[in-house]
Short mmCIF file of C-alpha atoms and ligand atoms in Angstrom, two decimals:
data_model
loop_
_atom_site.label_atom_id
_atom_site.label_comp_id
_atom_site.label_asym_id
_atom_site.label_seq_id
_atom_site.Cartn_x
_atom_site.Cartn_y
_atom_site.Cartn_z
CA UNK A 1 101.29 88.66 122.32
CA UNK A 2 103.35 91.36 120.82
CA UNK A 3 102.03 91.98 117.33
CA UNK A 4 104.19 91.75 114.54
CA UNK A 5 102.61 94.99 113.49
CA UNK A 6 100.53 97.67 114.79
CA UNK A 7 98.47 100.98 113.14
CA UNK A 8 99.13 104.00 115.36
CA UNK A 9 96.19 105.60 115.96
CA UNK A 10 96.41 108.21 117.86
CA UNK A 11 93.69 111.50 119.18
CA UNK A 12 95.13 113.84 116.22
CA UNK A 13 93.64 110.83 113.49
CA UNK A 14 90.48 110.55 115.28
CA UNK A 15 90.30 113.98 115.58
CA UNK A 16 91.11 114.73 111.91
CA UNK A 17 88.45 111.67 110.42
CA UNK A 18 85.59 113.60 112.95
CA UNK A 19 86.26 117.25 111.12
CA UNK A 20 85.74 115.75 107.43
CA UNK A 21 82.85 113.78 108.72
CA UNK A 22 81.20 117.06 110.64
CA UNK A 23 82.60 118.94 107.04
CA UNK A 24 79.63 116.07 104.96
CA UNK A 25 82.84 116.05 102.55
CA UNK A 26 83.68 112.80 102.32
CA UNK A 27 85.12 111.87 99.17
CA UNK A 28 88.62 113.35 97.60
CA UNK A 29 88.68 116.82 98.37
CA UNK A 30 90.71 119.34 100.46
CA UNK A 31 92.29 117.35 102.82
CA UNK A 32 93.50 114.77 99.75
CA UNK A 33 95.20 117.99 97.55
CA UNK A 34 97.00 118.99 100.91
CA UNK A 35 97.60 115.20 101.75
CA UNK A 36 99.40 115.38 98.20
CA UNK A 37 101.44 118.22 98.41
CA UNK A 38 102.54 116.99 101.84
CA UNK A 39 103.63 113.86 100.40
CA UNK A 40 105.44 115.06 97.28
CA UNK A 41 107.45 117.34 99.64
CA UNK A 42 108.55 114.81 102.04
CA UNK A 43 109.72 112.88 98.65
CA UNK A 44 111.47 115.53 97.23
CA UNK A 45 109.36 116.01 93.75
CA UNK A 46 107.06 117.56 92.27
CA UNK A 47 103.62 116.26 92.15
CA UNK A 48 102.03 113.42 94.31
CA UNK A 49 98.81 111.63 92.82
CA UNK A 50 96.86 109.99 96.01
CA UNK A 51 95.15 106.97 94.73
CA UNK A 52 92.90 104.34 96.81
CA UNK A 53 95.57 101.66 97.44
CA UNK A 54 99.34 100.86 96.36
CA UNK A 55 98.08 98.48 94.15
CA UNK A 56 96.15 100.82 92.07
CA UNK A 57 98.71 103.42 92.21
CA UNK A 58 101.09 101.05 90.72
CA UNK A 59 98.66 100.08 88.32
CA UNK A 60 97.85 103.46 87.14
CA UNK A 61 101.83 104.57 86.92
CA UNK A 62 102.49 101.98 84.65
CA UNK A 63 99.52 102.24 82.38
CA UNK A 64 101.00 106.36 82.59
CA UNK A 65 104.28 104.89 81.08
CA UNK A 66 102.79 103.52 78.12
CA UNK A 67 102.87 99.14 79.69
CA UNK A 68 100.01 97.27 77.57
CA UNK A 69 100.21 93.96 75.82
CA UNK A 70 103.46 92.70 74.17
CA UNK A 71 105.29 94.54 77.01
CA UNK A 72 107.60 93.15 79.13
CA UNK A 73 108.91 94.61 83.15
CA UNK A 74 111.84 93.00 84.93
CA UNK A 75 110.44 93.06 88.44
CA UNK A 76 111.42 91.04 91.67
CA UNK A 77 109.52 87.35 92.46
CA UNK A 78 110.20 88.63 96.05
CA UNK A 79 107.46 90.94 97.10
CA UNK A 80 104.33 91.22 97.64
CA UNK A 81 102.14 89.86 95.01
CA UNK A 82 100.59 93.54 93.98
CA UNK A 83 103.92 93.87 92.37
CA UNK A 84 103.73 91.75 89.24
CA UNK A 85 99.91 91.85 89.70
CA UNK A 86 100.02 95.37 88.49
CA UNK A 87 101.65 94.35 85.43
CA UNK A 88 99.15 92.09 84.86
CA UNK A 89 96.66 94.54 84.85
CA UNK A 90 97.75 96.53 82.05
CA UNK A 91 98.39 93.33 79.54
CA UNK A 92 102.33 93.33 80.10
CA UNK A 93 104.13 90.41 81.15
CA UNK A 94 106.40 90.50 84.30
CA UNK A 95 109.72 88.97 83.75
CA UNK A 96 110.88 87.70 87.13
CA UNK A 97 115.21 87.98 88.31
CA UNK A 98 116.52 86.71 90.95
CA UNK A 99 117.25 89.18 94.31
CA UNK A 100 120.50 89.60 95.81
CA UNK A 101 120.56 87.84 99.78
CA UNK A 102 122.32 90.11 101.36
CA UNK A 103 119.42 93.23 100.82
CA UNK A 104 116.85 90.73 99.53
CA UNK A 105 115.98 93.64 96.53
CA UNK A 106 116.05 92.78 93.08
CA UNK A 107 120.09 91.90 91.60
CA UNK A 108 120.92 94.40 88.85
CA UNK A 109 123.39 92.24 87.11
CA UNK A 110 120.35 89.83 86.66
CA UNK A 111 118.42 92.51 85.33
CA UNK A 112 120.37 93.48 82.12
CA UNK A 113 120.55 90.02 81.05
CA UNK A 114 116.71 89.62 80.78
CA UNK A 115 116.43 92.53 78.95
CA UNK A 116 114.50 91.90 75.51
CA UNK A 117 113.24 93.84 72.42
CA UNK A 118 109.80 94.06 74.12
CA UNK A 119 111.46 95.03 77.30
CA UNK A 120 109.70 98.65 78.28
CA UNK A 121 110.39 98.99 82.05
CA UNK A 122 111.80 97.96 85.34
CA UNK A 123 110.30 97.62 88.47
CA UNK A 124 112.52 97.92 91.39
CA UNK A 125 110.61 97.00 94.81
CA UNK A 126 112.40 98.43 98.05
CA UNK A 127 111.57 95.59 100.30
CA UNK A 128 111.18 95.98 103.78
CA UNK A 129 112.08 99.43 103.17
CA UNK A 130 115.26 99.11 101.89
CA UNK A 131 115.93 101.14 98.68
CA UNK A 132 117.24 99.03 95.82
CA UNK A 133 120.94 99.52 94.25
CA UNK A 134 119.16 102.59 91.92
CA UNK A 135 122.51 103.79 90.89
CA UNK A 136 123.17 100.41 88.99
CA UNK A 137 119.24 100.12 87.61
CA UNK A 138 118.98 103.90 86.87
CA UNK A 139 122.52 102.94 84.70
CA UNK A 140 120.87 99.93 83.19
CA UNK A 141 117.55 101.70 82.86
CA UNK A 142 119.14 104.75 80.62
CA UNK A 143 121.40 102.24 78.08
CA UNK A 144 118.14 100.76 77.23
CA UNK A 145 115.49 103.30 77.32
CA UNK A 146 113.58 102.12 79.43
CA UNK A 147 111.38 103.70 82.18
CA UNK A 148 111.39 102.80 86.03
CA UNK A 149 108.60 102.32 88.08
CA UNK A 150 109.47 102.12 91.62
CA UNK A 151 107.30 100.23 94.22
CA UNK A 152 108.02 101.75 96.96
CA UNK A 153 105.02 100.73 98.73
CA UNK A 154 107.33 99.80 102.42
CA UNK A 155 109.62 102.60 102.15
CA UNK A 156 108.23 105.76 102.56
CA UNK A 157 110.88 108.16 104.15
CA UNK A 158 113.74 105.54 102.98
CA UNK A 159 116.67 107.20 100.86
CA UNK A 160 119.78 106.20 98.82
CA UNK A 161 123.08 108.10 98.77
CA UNK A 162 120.14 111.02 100.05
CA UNK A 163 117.86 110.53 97.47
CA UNK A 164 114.25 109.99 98.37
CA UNK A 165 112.50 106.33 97.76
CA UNK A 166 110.00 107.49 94.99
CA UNK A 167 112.28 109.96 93.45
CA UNK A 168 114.26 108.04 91.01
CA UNK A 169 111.62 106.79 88.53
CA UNK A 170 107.76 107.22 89.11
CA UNK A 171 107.29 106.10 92.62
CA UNK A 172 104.18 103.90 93.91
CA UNK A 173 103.11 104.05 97.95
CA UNK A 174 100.96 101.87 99.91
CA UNK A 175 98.95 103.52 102.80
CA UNK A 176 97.54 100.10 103.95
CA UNK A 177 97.10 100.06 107.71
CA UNK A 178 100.49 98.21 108.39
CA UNK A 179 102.58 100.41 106.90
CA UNK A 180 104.75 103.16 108.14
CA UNK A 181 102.75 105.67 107.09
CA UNK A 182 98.91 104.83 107.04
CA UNK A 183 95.30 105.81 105.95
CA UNK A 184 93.23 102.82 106.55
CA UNK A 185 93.66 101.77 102.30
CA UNK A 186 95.37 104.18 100.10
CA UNK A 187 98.37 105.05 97.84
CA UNK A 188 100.57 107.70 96.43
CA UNK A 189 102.44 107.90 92.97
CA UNK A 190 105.32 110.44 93.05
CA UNK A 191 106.88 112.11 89.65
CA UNK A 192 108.78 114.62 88.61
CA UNK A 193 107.23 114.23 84.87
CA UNK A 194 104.28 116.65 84.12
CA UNK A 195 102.79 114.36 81.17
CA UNK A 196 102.66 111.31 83.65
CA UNK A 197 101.29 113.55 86.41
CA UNK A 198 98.52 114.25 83.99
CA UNK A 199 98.16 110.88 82.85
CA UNK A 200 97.92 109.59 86.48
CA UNK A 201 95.33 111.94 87.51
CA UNK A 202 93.19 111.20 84.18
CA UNK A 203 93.04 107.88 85.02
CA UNK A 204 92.00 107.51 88.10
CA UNK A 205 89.21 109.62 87.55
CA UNK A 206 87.39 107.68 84.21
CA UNK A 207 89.47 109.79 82.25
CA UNK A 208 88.20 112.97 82.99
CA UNK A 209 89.84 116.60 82.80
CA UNK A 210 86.19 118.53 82.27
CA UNK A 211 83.26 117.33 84.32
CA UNK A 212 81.66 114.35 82.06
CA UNK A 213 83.79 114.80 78.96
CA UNK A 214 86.06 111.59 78.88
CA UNK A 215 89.21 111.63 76.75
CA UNK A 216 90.19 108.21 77.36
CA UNK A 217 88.72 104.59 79.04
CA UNK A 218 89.53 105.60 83.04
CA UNK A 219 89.15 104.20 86.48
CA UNK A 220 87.97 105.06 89.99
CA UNK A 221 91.02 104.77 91.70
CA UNK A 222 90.41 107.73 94.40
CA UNK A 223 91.73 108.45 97.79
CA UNK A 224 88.84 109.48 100.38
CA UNK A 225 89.09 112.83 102.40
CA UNK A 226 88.63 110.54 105.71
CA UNK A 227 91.89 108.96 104.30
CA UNK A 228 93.42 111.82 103.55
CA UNK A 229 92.63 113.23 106.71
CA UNK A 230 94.28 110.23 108.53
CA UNK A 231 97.32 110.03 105.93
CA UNK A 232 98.01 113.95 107.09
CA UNK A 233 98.39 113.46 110.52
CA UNK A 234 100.44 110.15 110.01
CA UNK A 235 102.86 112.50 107.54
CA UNK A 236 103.56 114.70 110.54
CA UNK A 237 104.99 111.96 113.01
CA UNK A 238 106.89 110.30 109.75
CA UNK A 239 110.50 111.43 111.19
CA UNK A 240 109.59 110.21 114.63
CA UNK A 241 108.09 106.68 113.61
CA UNK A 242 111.28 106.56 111.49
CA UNK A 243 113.69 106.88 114.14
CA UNK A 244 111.67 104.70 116.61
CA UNK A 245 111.71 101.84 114.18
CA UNK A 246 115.53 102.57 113.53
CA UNK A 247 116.66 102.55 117.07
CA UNK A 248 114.68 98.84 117.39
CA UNK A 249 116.68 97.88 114.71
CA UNK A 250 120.11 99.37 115.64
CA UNK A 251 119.10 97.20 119.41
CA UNK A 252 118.56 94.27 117.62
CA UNK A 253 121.31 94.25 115.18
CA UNK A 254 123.61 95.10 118.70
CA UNK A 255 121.63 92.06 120.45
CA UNK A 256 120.93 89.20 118.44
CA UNK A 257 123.28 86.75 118.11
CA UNK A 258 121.63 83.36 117.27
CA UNK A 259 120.60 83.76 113.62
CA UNK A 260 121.30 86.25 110.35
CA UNK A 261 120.34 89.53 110.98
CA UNK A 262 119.90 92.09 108.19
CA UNK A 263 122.83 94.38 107.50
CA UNK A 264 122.41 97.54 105.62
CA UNK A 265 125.13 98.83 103.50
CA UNK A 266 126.94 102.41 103.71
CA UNK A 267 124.72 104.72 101.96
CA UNK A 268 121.30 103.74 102.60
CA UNK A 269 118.77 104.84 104.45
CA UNK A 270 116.57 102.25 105.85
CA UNK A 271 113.20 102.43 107.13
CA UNK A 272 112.66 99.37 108.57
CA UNK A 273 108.94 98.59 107.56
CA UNK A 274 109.98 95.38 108.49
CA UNK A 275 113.09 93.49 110.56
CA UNK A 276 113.84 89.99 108.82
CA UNK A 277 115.75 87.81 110.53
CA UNK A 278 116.91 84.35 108.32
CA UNK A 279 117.20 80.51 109.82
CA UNK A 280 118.59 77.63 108.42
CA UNK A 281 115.91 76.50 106.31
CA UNK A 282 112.30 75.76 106.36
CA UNK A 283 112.32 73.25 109.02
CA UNK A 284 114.30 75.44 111.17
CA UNK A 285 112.00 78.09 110.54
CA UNK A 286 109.07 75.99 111.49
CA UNK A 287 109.95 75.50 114.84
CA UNK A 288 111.08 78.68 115.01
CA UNK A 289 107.92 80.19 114.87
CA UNK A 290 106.36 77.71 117.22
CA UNK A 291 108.41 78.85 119.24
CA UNK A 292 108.18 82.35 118.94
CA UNK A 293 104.73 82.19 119.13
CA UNK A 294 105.19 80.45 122.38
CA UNK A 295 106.71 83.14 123.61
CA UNK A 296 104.12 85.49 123.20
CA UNK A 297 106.05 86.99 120.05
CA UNK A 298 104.19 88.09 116.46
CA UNK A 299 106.25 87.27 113.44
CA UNK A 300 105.41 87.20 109.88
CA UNK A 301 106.35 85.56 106.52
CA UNK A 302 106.81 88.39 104.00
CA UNK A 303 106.64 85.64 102.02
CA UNK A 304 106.34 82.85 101.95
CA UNK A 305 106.07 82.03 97.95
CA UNK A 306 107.74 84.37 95.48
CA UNK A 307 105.80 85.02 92.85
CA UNK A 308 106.64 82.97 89.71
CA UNK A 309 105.70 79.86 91.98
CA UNK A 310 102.66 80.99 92.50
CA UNK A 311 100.04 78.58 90.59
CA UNK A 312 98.27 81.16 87.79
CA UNK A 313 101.69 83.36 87.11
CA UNK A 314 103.14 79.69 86.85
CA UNK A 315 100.79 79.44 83.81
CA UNK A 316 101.89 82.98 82.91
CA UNK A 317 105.50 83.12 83.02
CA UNK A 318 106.40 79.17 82.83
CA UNK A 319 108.98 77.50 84.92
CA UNK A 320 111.17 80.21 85.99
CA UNK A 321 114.40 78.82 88.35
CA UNK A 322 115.34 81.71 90.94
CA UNK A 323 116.89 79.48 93.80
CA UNK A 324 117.91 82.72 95.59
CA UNK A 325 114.18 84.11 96.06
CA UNK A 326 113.46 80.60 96.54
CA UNK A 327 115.95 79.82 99.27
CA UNK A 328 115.26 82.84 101.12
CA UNK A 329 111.35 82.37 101.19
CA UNK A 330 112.08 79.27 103.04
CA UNK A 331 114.33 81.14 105.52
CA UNK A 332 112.74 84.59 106.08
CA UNK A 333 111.17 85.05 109.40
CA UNK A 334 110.18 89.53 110.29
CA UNK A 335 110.19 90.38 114.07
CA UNK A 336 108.33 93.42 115.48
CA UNK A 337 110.28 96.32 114.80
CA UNK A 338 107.19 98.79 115.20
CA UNK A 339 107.21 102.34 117.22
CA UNK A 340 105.09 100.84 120.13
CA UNK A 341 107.36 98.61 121.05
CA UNK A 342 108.72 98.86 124.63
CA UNK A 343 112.16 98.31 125.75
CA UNK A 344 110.80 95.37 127.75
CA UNK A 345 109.20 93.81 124.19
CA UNK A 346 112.69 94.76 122.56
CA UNK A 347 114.43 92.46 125.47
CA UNK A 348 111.66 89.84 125.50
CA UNK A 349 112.00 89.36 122.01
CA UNK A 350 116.30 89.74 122.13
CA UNK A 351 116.05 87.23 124.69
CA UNK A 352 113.50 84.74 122.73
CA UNK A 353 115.54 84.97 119.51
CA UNK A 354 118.12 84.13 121.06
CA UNK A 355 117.22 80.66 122.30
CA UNK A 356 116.25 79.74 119.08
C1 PLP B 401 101.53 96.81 100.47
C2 PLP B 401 102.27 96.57 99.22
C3 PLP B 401 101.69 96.73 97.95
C4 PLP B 401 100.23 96.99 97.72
O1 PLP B 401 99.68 97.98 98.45
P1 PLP B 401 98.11 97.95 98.81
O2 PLP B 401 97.91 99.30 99.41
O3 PLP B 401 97.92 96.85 99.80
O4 PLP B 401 97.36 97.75 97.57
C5 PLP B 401 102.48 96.57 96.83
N1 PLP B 401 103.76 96.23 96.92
C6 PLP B 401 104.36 96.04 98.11
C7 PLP B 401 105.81 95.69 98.16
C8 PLP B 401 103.63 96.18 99.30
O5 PLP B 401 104.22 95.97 100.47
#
């Protein structure tokens, strides 16, 4: 079976996770301070908060910006359910818009229509690590006021117009072990913004600046040094995983000629956390993956039910009518587009696809 995704775990990681353990300095330490700075550089800003997963970075960023109860976000249904979870969290309500099908990100002309008085933010996801229209939000975001909290969680290294993903508003990564750039479980909130920096660091430690003096109700939401130490090394071989997973996608987009494949549009730089191929429906799509997985070929569903169908945000948000999230989530199918694939995978999996 060729896996739809696959950590790479390599003699520097196991390496680097031995030296904190023969260090006995296991939680956030060294290695997590570098592990920052590392990461803010390769996003172009200023600080970098390491947190213990994307979800709780995202949670802490927008409890940074001020979200609590009576707020509203306009966020994608089409993502991974952390997304509008982490609105949840803080009280606010996620206000779900429909995504545009060609990049499958959130449509900006649906976002200014759903803005309201208790409107406060927007949450732009950069699916599959393709960075949202962010002129056209950023534009949207500024006439209203309102802040932007970018979940960037797939696309780590991605860019728009040359911009880093992460760069635009406060920026939320996911170091689960799937993604491009991994540490086991872990996250990353970038910013530019010295009051959220603060904010972000107070808050994932129970609110403390001095050693037990509390200024506000906080969390433990910290990284590990063994995580760090991990995350480091990944950070290193970013540019080279990048490319890897960009050449599989330039030989698929060059080879497949049976179904939709994903086009990126002039200006973008995309990562490729994922390659999503759409059929003709969910029937379609059924056999397609029997198939597929007949073949010895990993796929995945990223996903399969957007998020305002889900049954409790149902109960949350109401009956919300987004057919193009809804279509799609019938038609989505990803491929392996990982750096361990061999050119024999890339023309078993060329060669499957197209028999569908
Ligand atoms: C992975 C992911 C998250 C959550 O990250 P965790 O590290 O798993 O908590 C949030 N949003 C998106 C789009 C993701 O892909």
């Amino acid at each position: 079976m060729i896996p739809v995704s696959k950590p790479y775990i390599g003699e520097a990681e196991k390496q680097a996770v031995m030296e904190v353990l023969d260090s006995g300095m296991l939680a956030a330490g060294p290695r997590t301070a570098k592990f920052e700075e590392r990461f803010a550089q390769v996003c172009g800003v200023k600080h970098a908060i390491a947190t213990s997963s994307g979800t709780t970075a995202l949670h802490l960023a927008l409890l940074a910006h001020g979200l609590g109860a009576g707020d509203e976000v306009i966020t994608t249904p089409f993502t991974f359910i952390a997304s509008a979870n982490s609105i949840l969290f803080t009280g606010a309500k996620p206000v779900f818009v429909d995504i545009d099908p060609e990049t499958f990100n959130i449509d900006p002309r649906q976002v200014e229509k759903a803005i309201t008085p208790r409107t406060k933010a927007i949450m732009p996801v950069h699916l599959y690590g393709y960075v949202c229209d962010m002129d056209a939000l950023q534009a949207i975001a500024d006439r209203h006021g309102l802040s932007i909290v970018e979940d960037a969680c797939q696309a780590v290294g991605a860019a728009y117009h040359g911009q880093q993903a992460g760069s635009f508003g406060t920026g939320c990564f996911s170091l689960y072990a799937t993604k491009n750039v991994m540490s086991g479980e872990g996250g990353m909130i970038t910013t530019n913004n010295e009051a959220i920096n603060e904010k972000c660091r107070m808050l994932r430690n129970h609110g403390m600046k001095r050693r037990y003096y509390h200024d506000m109700l906080g969390f433990n939401f910290r990284m590990t040094d063994l995580c760090a130490a991990i995350g480091l090394v990944q950070l290193d071989r970013l540019e080279e995983f990048t490319a890897r997973r960009r050449a599989n996608a330039a030989y698929f987009n060059a080879h497949i000629e049976s179904v939709i494949t994903p086009k990126v549009k002039a200006g973008y730089d995309h990562v490729w956390h994922q390659y999503t191929i759409r059929v003709d429906g969910k029937r379609d799509r059924d056999a397609a993956l029997k198939q597929l997985s007949e073949a010895g070929i990993g796929t995945g569903i990223f996903y399969p039910v957007p998020a305002h169908q889900q049954e409790y945000m149902r109960e949350i948000v109401g009956e919300v009518s987004l057919p193009v999230a809804e279509q799609l989530a019938q038609e989505v199918i990803s491929l392996p587009v990982h750096p361990q694939l061999s050119q024999d995978d890339l023309e078993t999996i060329v060669r499957e696809v197209n028999k569908l």
